XYZ file of C-alpha atoms in Angstrom:
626
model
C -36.408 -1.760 -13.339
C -38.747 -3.762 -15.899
C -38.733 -2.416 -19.695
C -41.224 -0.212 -19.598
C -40.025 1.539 -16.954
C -36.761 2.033 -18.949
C -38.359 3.258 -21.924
C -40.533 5.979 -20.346
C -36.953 7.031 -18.435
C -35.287 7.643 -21.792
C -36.964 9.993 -22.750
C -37.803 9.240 -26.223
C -36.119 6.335 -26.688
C -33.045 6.592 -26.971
C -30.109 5.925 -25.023
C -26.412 6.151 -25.774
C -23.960 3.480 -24.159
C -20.553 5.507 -23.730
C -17.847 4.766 -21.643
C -18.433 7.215 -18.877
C -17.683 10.607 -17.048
C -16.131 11.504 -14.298
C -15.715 14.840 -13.841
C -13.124 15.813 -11.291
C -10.720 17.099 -14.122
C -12.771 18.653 -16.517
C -12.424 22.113 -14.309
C -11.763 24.826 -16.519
C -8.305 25.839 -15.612
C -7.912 28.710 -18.317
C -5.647 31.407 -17.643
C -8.510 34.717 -18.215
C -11.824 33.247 -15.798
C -12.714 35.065 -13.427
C -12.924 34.080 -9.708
C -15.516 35.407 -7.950
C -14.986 33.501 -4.584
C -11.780 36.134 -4.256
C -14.733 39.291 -3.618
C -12.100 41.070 -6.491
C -13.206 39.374 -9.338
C -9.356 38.040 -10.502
C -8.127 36.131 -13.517
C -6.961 32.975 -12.522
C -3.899 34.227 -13.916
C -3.222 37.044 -11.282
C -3.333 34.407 -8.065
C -1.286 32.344 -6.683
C -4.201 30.514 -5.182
C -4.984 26.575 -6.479
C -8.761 27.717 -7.754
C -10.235 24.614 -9.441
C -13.657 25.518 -12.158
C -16.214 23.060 -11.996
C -17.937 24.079 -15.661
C -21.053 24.163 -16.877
C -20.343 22.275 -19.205
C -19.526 19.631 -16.673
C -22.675 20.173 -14.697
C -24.787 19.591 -17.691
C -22.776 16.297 -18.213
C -23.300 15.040 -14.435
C -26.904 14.850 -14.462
C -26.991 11.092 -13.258
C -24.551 12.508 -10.077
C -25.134 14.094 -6.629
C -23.156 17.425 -5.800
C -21.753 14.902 -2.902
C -20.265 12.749 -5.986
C -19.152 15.469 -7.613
C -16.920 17.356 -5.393
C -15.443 14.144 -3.922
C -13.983 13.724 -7.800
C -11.790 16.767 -7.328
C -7.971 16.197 -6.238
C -7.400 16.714 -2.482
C -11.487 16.258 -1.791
C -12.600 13.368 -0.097
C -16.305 12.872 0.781
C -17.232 10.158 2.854
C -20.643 8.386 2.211
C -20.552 9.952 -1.327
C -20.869 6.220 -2.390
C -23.495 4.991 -0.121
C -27.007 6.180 0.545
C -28.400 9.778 0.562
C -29.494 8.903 3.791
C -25.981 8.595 5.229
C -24.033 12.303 6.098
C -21.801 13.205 3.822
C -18.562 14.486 5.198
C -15.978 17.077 3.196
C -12.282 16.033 4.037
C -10.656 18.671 2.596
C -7.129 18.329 2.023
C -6.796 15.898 5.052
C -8.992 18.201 7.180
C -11.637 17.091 9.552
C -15.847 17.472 8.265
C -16.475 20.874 9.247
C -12.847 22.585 7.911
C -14.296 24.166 4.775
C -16.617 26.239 4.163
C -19.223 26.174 1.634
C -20.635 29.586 -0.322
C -23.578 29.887 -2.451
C -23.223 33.147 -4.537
C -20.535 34.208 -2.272
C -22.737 33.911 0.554
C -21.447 31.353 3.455
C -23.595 28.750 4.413
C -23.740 27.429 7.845
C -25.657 24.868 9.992
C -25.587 26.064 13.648
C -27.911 23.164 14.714
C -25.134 20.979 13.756
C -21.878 19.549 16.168
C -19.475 20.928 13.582
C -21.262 23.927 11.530
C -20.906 22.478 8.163
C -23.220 22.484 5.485
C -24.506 19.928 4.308
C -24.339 19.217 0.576
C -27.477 17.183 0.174
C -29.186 20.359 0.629
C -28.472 21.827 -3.084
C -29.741 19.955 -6.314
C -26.768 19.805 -8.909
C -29.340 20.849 -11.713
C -29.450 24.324 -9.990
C -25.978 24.625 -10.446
C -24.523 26.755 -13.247
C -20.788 26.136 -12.206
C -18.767 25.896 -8.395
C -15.434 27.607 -7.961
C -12.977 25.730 -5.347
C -10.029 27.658 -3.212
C -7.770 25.297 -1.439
C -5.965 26.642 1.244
C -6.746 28.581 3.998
C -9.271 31.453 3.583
C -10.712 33.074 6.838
C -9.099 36.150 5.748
C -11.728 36.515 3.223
C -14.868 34.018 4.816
C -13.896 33.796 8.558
C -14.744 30.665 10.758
C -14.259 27.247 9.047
C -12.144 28.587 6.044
C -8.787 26.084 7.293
C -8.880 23.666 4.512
C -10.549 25.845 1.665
C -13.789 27.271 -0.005
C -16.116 25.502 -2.049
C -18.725 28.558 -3.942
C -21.792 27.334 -5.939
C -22.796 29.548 -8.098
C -26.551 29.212 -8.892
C -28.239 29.436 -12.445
C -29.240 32.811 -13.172
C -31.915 34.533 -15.855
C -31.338 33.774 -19.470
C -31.760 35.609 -22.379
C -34.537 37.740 -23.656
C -38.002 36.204 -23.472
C -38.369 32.914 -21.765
C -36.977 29.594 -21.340
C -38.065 26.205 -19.876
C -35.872 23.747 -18.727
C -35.777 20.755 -17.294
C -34.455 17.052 -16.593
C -36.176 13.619 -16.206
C -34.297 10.829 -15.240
C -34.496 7.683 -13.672
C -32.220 4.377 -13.016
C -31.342 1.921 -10.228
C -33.229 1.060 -7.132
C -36.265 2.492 -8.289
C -34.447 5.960 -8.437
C -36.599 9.127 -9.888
C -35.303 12.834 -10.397
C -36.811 15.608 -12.408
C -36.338 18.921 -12.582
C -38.154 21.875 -14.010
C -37.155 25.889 -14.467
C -38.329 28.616 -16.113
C -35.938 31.848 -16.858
C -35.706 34.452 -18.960
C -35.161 38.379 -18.904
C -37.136 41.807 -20.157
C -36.735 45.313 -19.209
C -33.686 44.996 -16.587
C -35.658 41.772 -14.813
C -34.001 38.865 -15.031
C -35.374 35.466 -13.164
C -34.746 31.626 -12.526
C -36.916 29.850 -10.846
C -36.542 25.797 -10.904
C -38.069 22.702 -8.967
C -36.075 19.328 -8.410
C -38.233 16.031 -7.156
C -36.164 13.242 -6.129
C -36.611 9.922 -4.753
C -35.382 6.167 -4.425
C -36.376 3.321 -2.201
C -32.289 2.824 -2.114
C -30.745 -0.110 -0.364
C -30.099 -0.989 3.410
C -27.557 1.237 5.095
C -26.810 -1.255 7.622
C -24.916 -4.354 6.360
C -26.304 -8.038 6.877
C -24.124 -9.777 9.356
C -22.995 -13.405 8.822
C -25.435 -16.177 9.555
C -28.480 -13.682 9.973
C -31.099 -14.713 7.472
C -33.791 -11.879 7.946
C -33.721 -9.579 5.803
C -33.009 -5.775 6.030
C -35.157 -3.518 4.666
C -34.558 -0.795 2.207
C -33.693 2.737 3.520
C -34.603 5.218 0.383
C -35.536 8.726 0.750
C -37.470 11.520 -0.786
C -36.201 15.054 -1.564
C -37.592 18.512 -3.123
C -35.856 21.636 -3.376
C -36.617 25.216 -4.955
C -34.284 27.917 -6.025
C -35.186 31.313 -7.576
C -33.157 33.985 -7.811
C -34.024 37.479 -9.289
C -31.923 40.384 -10.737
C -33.111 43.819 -10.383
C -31.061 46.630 -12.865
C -32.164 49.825 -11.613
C -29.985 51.856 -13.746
C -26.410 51.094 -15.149
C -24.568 51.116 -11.674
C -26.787 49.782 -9.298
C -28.862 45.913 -8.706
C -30.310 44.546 -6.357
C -30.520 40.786 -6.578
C -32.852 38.578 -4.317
C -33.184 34.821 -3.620
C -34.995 32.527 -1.906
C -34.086 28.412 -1.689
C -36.205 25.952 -0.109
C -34.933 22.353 0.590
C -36.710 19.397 2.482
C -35.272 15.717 2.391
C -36.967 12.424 4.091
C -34.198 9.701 4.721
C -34.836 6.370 5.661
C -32.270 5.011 8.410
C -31.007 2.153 10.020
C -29.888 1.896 14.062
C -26.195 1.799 12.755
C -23.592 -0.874 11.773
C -25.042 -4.225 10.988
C -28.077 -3.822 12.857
C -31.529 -2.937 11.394
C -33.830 -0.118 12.301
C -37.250 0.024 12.528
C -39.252 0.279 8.968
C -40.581 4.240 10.900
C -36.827 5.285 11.681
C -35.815 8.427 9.581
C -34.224 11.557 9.179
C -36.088 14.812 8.266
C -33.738 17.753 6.699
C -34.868 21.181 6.059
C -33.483 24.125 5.061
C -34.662 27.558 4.103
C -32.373 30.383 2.990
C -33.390 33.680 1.906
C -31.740 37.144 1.113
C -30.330 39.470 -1.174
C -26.874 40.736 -3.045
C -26.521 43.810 -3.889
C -23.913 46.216 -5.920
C -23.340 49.864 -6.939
C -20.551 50.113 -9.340
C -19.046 53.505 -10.489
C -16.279 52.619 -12.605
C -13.208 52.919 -10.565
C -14.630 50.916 -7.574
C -17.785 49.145 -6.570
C -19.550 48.579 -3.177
C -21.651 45.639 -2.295
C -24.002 44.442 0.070
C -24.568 40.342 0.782
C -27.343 39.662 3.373
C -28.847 36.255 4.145
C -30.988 34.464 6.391
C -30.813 30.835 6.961
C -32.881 28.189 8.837
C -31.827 24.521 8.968
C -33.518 21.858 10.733
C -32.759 18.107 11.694
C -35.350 15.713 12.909
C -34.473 12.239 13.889
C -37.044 8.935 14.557
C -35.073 5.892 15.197
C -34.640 3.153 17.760
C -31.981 1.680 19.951
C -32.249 -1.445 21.100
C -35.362 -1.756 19.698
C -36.606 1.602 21.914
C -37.940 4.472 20.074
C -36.474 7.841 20.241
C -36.475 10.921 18.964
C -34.328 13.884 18.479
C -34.623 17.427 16.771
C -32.582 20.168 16.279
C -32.606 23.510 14.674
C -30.493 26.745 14.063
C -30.993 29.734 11.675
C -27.658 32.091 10.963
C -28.366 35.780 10.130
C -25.193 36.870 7.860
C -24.583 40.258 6.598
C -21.274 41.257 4.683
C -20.667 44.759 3.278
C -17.508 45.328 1.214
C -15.962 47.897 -1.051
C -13.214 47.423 -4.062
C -11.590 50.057 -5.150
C -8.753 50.421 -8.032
C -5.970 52.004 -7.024
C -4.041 52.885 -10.574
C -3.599 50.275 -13.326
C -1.942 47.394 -11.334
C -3.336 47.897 -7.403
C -6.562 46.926 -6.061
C -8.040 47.120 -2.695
C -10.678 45.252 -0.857
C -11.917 46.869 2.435
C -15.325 44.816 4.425
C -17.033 43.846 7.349
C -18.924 41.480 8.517
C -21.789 40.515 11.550
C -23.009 36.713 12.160
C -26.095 36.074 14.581
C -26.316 32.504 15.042
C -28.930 30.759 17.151
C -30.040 27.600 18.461
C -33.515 27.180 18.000
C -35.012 24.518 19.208
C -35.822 23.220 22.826
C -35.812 25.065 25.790
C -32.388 26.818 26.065
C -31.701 28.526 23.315
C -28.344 30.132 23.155
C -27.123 32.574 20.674
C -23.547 34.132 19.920
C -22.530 36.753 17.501
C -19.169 37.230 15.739
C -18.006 40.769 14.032
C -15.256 41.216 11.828
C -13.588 43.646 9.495
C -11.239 42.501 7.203
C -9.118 43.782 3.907
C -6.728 42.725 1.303
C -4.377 44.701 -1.179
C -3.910 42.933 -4.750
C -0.893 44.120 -6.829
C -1.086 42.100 -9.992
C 0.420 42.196 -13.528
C 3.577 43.973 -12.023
C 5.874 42.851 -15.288
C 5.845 38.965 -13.785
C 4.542 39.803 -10.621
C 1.556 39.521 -8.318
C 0.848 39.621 -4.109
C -2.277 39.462 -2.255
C -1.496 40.369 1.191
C -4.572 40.530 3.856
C -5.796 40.376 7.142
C -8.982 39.857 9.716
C -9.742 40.600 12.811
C -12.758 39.035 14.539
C -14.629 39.916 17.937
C -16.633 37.403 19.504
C -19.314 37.458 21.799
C -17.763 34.643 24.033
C -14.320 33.703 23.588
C -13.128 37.643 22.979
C -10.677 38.510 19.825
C -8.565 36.817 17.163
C -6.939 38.101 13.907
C -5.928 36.103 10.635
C -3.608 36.881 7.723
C -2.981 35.724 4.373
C 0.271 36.625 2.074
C 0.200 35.019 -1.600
C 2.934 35.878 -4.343
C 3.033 34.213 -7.647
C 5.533 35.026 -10.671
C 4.887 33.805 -14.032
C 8.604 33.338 -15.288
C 7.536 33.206 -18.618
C 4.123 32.781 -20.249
C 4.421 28.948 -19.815
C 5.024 28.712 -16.172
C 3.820 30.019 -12.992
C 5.409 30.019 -9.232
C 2.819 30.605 -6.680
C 3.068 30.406 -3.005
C 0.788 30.925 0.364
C 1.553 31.713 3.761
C -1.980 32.413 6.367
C -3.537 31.655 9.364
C -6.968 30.543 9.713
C -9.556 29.536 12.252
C -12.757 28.032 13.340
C -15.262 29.125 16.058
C -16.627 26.459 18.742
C -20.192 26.085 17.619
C -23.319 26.691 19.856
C -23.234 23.078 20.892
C -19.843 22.969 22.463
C -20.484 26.467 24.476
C -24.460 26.083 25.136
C -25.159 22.560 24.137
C -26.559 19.670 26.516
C -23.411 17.554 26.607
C -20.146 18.985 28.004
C -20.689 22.428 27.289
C -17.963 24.558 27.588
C -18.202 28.459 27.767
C -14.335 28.618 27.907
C -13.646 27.007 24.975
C -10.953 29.075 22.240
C -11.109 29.189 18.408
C -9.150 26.899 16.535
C -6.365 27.956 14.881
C -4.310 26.830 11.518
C -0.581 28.032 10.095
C -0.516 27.356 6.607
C 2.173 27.006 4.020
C 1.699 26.358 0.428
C 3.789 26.312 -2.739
C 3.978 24.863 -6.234
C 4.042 25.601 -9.957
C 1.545 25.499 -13.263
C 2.818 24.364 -16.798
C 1.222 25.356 -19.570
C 1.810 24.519 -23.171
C 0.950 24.575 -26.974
C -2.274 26.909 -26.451
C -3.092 24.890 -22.875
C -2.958 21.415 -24.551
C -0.729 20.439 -22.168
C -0.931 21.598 -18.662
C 0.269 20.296 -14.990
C -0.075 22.105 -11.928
C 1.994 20.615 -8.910
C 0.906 22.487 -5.131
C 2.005 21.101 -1.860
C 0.772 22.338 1.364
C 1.105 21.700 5.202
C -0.959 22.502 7.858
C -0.674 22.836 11.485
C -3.794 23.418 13.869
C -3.641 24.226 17.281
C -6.573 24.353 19.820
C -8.375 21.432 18.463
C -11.333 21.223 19.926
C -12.613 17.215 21.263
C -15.134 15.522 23.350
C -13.777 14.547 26.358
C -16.034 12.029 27.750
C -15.252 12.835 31.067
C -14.461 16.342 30.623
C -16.765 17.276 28.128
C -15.396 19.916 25.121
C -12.016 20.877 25.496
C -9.219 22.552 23.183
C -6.171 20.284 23.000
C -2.997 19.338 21.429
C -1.799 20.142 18.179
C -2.673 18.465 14.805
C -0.260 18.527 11.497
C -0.970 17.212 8.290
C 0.917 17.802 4.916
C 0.467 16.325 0.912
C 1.040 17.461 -1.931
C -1.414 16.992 -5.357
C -0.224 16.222 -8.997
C -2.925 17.693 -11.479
C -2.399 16.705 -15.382
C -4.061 17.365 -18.487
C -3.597 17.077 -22.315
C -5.593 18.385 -24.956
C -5.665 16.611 -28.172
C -8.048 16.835 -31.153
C -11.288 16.106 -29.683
C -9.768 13.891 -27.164
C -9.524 15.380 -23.372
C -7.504 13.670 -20.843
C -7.301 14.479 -17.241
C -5.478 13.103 -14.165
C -4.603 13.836 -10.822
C -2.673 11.965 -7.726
C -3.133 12.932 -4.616
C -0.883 12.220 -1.404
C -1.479 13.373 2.303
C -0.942 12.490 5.559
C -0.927 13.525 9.403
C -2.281 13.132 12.745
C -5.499 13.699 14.382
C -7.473 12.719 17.514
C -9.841 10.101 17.274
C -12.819 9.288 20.056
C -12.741 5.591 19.178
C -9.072 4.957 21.134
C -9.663 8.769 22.774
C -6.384 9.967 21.634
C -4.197 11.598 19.008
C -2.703 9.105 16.090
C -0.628 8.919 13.698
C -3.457 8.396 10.508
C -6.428 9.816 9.408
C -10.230 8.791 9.328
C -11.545 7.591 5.710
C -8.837 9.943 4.062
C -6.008 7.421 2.097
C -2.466 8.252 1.799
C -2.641 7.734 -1.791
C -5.569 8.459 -4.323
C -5.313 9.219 -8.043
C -7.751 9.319 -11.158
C -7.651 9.521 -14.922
C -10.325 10.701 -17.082
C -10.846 10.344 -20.930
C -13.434 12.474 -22.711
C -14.133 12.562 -26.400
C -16.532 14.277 -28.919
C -17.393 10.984 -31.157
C -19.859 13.401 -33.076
C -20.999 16.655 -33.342
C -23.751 15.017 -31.221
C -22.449 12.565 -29.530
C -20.117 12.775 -26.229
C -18.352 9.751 -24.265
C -16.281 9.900 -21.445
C -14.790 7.205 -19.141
C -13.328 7.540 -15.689
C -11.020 5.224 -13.118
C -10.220 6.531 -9.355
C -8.165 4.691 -7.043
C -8.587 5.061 -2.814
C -5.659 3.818 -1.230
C -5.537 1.662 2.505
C -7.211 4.059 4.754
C -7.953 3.195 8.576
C -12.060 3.977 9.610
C -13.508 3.086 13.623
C -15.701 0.283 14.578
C -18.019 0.998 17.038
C -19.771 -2.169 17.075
C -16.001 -2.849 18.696
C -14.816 0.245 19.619
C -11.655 -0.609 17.720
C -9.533 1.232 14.882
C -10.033 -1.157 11.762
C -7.819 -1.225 8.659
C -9.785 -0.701 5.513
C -8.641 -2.093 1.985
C -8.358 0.123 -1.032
C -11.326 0.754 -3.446
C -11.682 1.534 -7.009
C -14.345 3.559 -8.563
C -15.268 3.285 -12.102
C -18.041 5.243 -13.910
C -19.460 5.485 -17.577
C -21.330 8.216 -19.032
C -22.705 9.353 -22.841
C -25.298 11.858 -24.043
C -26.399 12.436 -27.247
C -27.795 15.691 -28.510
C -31.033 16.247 -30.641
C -33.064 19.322 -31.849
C -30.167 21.290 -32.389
C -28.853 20.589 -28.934
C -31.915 21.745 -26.939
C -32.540 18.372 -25.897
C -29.716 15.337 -24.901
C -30.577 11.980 -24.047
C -27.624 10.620 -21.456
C -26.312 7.513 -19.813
C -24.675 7.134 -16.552
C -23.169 4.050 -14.490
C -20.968 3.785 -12.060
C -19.486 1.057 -10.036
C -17.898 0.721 -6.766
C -15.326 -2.332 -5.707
C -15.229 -2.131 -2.232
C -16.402 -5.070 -0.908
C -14.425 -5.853 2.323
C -16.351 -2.198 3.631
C -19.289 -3.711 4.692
C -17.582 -7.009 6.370
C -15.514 -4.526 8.878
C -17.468 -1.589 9.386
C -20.820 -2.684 8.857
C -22.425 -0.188 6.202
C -22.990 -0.967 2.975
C -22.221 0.974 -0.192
C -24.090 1.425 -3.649
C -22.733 -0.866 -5.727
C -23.459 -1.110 -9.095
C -25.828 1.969 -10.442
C -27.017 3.412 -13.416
C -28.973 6.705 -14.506
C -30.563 7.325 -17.544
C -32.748 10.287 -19.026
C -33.082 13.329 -20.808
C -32.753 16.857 -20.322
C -34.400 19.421 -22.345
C -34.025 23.401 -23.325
C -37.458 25.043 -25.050
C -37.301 29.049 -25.944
């Protein structure tokens, strides 16, 4: 990027150098906020689930990140590709658990791609400056969200209106690889309306996804990508009990791609993304209990122009999920609580000539008994009805006891499970129309310290898993539910709080078994996801104005497959380093920031064949007008 191009970036001009930001451990962990993602609106302090805060405050400080980059800074969270281009998938490992374990919410709404092999949705799809802060549940959760809920729950909760009058908003940014983002919203609030409606522009000619072999002197060519995305979201107060509010997102991303590992694609190959997702919330609240209403509609699309061996080809998919959950809470006396709901998915394939659809009901409930002198217990339970493979049920049971105001014991026992998605039953290769859920028996236990006003905390949570009815591609069978998988770990989760000086750390430990199709068999490791990963983050208000913050992560050996070879290849450990500083002006309405990062992974490229970032920088300004 030449110096003018810097200049106009910045903003006006100026730029910080700090010593960066990473933000996995700046999650609010304070005993009275409220969790939303539990549909009973607890303090953290009455669960004994591990609920991690992402903050707004954190948001606003990770404007030179992806949501990808984000979440994969949180303890237990691995996302693959998070590192390399937007063009590549990004896959959650939650906890150990394969891509499509956990499920992602968006107001409390699930999202789903039913286009997709595994379901999951896919984080590219949501700008992080449309964020105003994301909740995570570890553990299993279908009692509460169903199918894909094994490995936990990760809600984004969306900016909503502001204060009286209006407000515009907005980020500009730019930084390596030719990389461009802006974003601009309006929101505001008068006479019981309330509104937020915001724009993000992205794009970057990025760097070749494919890694240059050895002794090949052409070179590859850059695969960048282009993205836009709109969010607005309305509230509606028609009197003191009762709103109605309405939203409507719009995302569509252009991705340059290569033909795969080490080998080039042609300059045309890419990768369209859409996604459309409209609906409302609703709630009536009269004091003692409230009911409410979440309905969405959802439309996701994947188009795909590449090449293989040097022959065009194309290949689209699409799916749209119709999702409508009605629930009730009720207070039963002082210290009880009851949540009673049901639920109906309609999920279709699209595109093509066949084009299946299946349907899954459920009704579901939980009691809460909390503040009981040191005492609390969720205890729930599910069951589901589904158009093809018949019924299953779920259960959760979580006690904690907080022995004294200092430290908490908390504990899970559940089940959870995941559906077979429309490609498995329906799908072109190996359907299967006999195909089972797959199930999980969880177990999870540990403790939270806190100290001197929450200067010094630790939480400690280990967990273990067991999933039966995996399902696999067979190549000569096609889909098929088979053996078990296990996996267990445990997370360490530090922090002190001194002066203006915040310091955060976490290690991380798991391990298991899992089938693989590169060997076509069940061994003893896991994909991308280390044994052994920690981080340590130091933040500090220099100034009134000015904020710095500076963040190491370690990935341990981790194994990944080949299939230039079609062997299992051993993968050195990584380290990732970022920077980041902002530095406020106009009475805080406006910050200029700073953000680099690097990654040391060098050998990545030599084995596997993909490259990875590298170096990168952002730099910008975001701004606040009323």
């Amino acid at each position: 990027m030449n110096k003018k191009k810097l200049i106009i970036a910045a903003g006006i001009g100026l730029v910080q150098f700090g010593i960066s930001q990473a933000n996995a451990q700046d999650s609010l962990r304070l005993k009275d906020v409220v969790i939303s993602a539990t549909k009973n609106d607890q303090k953290q302090s009455q669960t004994g689930k591990v609920v991690s805060i992402i903050s707004r405050e954190t948001l606003d400080r990770s404007n030179g990140k992806s949501l990808p980059e984000l979440i994969s800074e949180q303890a237990g969270i691995i996302v693959a590709g998070s590192g390399s281009n937007p063009g590549l998938n990004k896959s959650v490992f939650f906890r150990g658990a394969g891509s499509a374990y956990a499920v992602v919410l968006i107001d409390g709404i699930v999202q789903n791609d039913p286009s997709g092999n595994g379901g999951a949705f896919d984080l590219r799809l949501f700008s992080i400056d449309q964020i105003d802060h994301i909740e995570i549940l570890r553990g299993g959760q279908s009692t509460i969200y169903g199918s894909d809920a094994i490995a936990g729950v990760i809600n984004i909760v969306t900016k909503k209106g502001g204060a009286k009058g209006n407000t515009i908003f907005g980020v500009a940014s730019a930084g390596s690889y030719e990389t461009y983002k802006g974003t601009i919203g309006l929101n505001g609030a008068v006479d019981g309306f309330t509104y937020n409606v915001n724009y993000t522009h992205q794009k970057s000619d990025g760097i070749s996804e494919a890694a240059n072999p050895v002794g090949n002197n052409a070179d590859f060519d850059k695969d960048g990508y282009k993205t836009d995305g709109v969010n607005a979201t309305f509230g509606i107060q028609l009197d003191k009990r009762f709103s109605i509010n309405p939203f409507v997102r719009y995302y569509r991303g252009n991705y340059k791609i290569d033909e795969g590992a080490f080998s080039d694609g042609l300059p045309a190959n890419n990768t369209t993304l859409k996604n459309f997702s409209g609906g409302l919330n609703t709630k009536y609240d009269f004091g003692s209990g409230k009911i409410n209403l979440n309905y969405s509609y959802q439309n996701t699309s994947n188009n795909t122009s590449s090449s293989f061996d040097g022959f065009p080809y194309t290949s689209m998919g699409s799916g749209s999920i119709s999702l409508i959950d009605l629930f009730y809470n009720q207070k039963l006396g002082e210290k009880l609580n009851l949540l009673a709901g049901i639920e109906n998915r309609e999920m279709h394939l699209t595109s093509g000539a066949n084009r299946p659809e299946t349907n899954i009901f459920a009704a579901y409930g939980s009691l809460f008994l909390h503040d009981l002198s040191i005492f609390n217990l969720e205890v729930g339970g599910r069951y589901n009805k589904h158009e093809q493979y018949g019924e299953n049920y779920t259960y959760t049971i979580t006690p904690s006891i907080n022995i004294i105001k200092e430290v908490k014991l908390f504990g899970t026992v559940s089940t959870a499970f995941k559906i077979p998605t429309l490609n498995m039953l329906f799908g072109q290769f190996g359907a299967n129309l006999g195909l089972k859920p797959e199930k999980s028996q969880n177990y999870e236990a540990g403790a939270n310290f806190s100290f001197a006003e929450n200067k010094f905390s630790l939480r400690v949570a280990g967990f273990k898993r067991d999933l039966t009815d995996a399902i696999i591609y067979d190549f000569a069978a096609g889909y098929i539910n088979q053996e078990s998988q296990k996996v267990k770990g445990f997370e360490i989760e530090p922090a002190v709080k001194i002066w203006k000086l915040d310091l955060n750390g976490y290690y991380s430990y798991v391990e298991g078994n899992e089938y693989n199709s590169v060997n076509n068999r069940v061994e003893d490791f896991l994909f991308r996801r280390p044994k052994h990963s920690f981080g340590l983050t130091a933040g500090i208000q220099a100034t009134s104005n000015l904020y710095v913050n500076a963040n190491y992560r370690y990935f341990g050996k981790r194994t990944d497959g080949n299939f230039t070879t079609y062997a299992v290849e051993n993968l050195p450990s990584y380290k990732l380093l970022s920077a980041y500083a902002e530095y406020a002006l106009a009475k805080k309405r406006v910050k200029i920031f700073f953000d680099a990062k690097n990654i040391l992974n060098e050998k990545y490229s030599e084995i596997i064949g993909y490259n990875t970032l590298g170096f990168n920088f952002n730099t910008g300004v975001t701004f606040n007008i009323r």
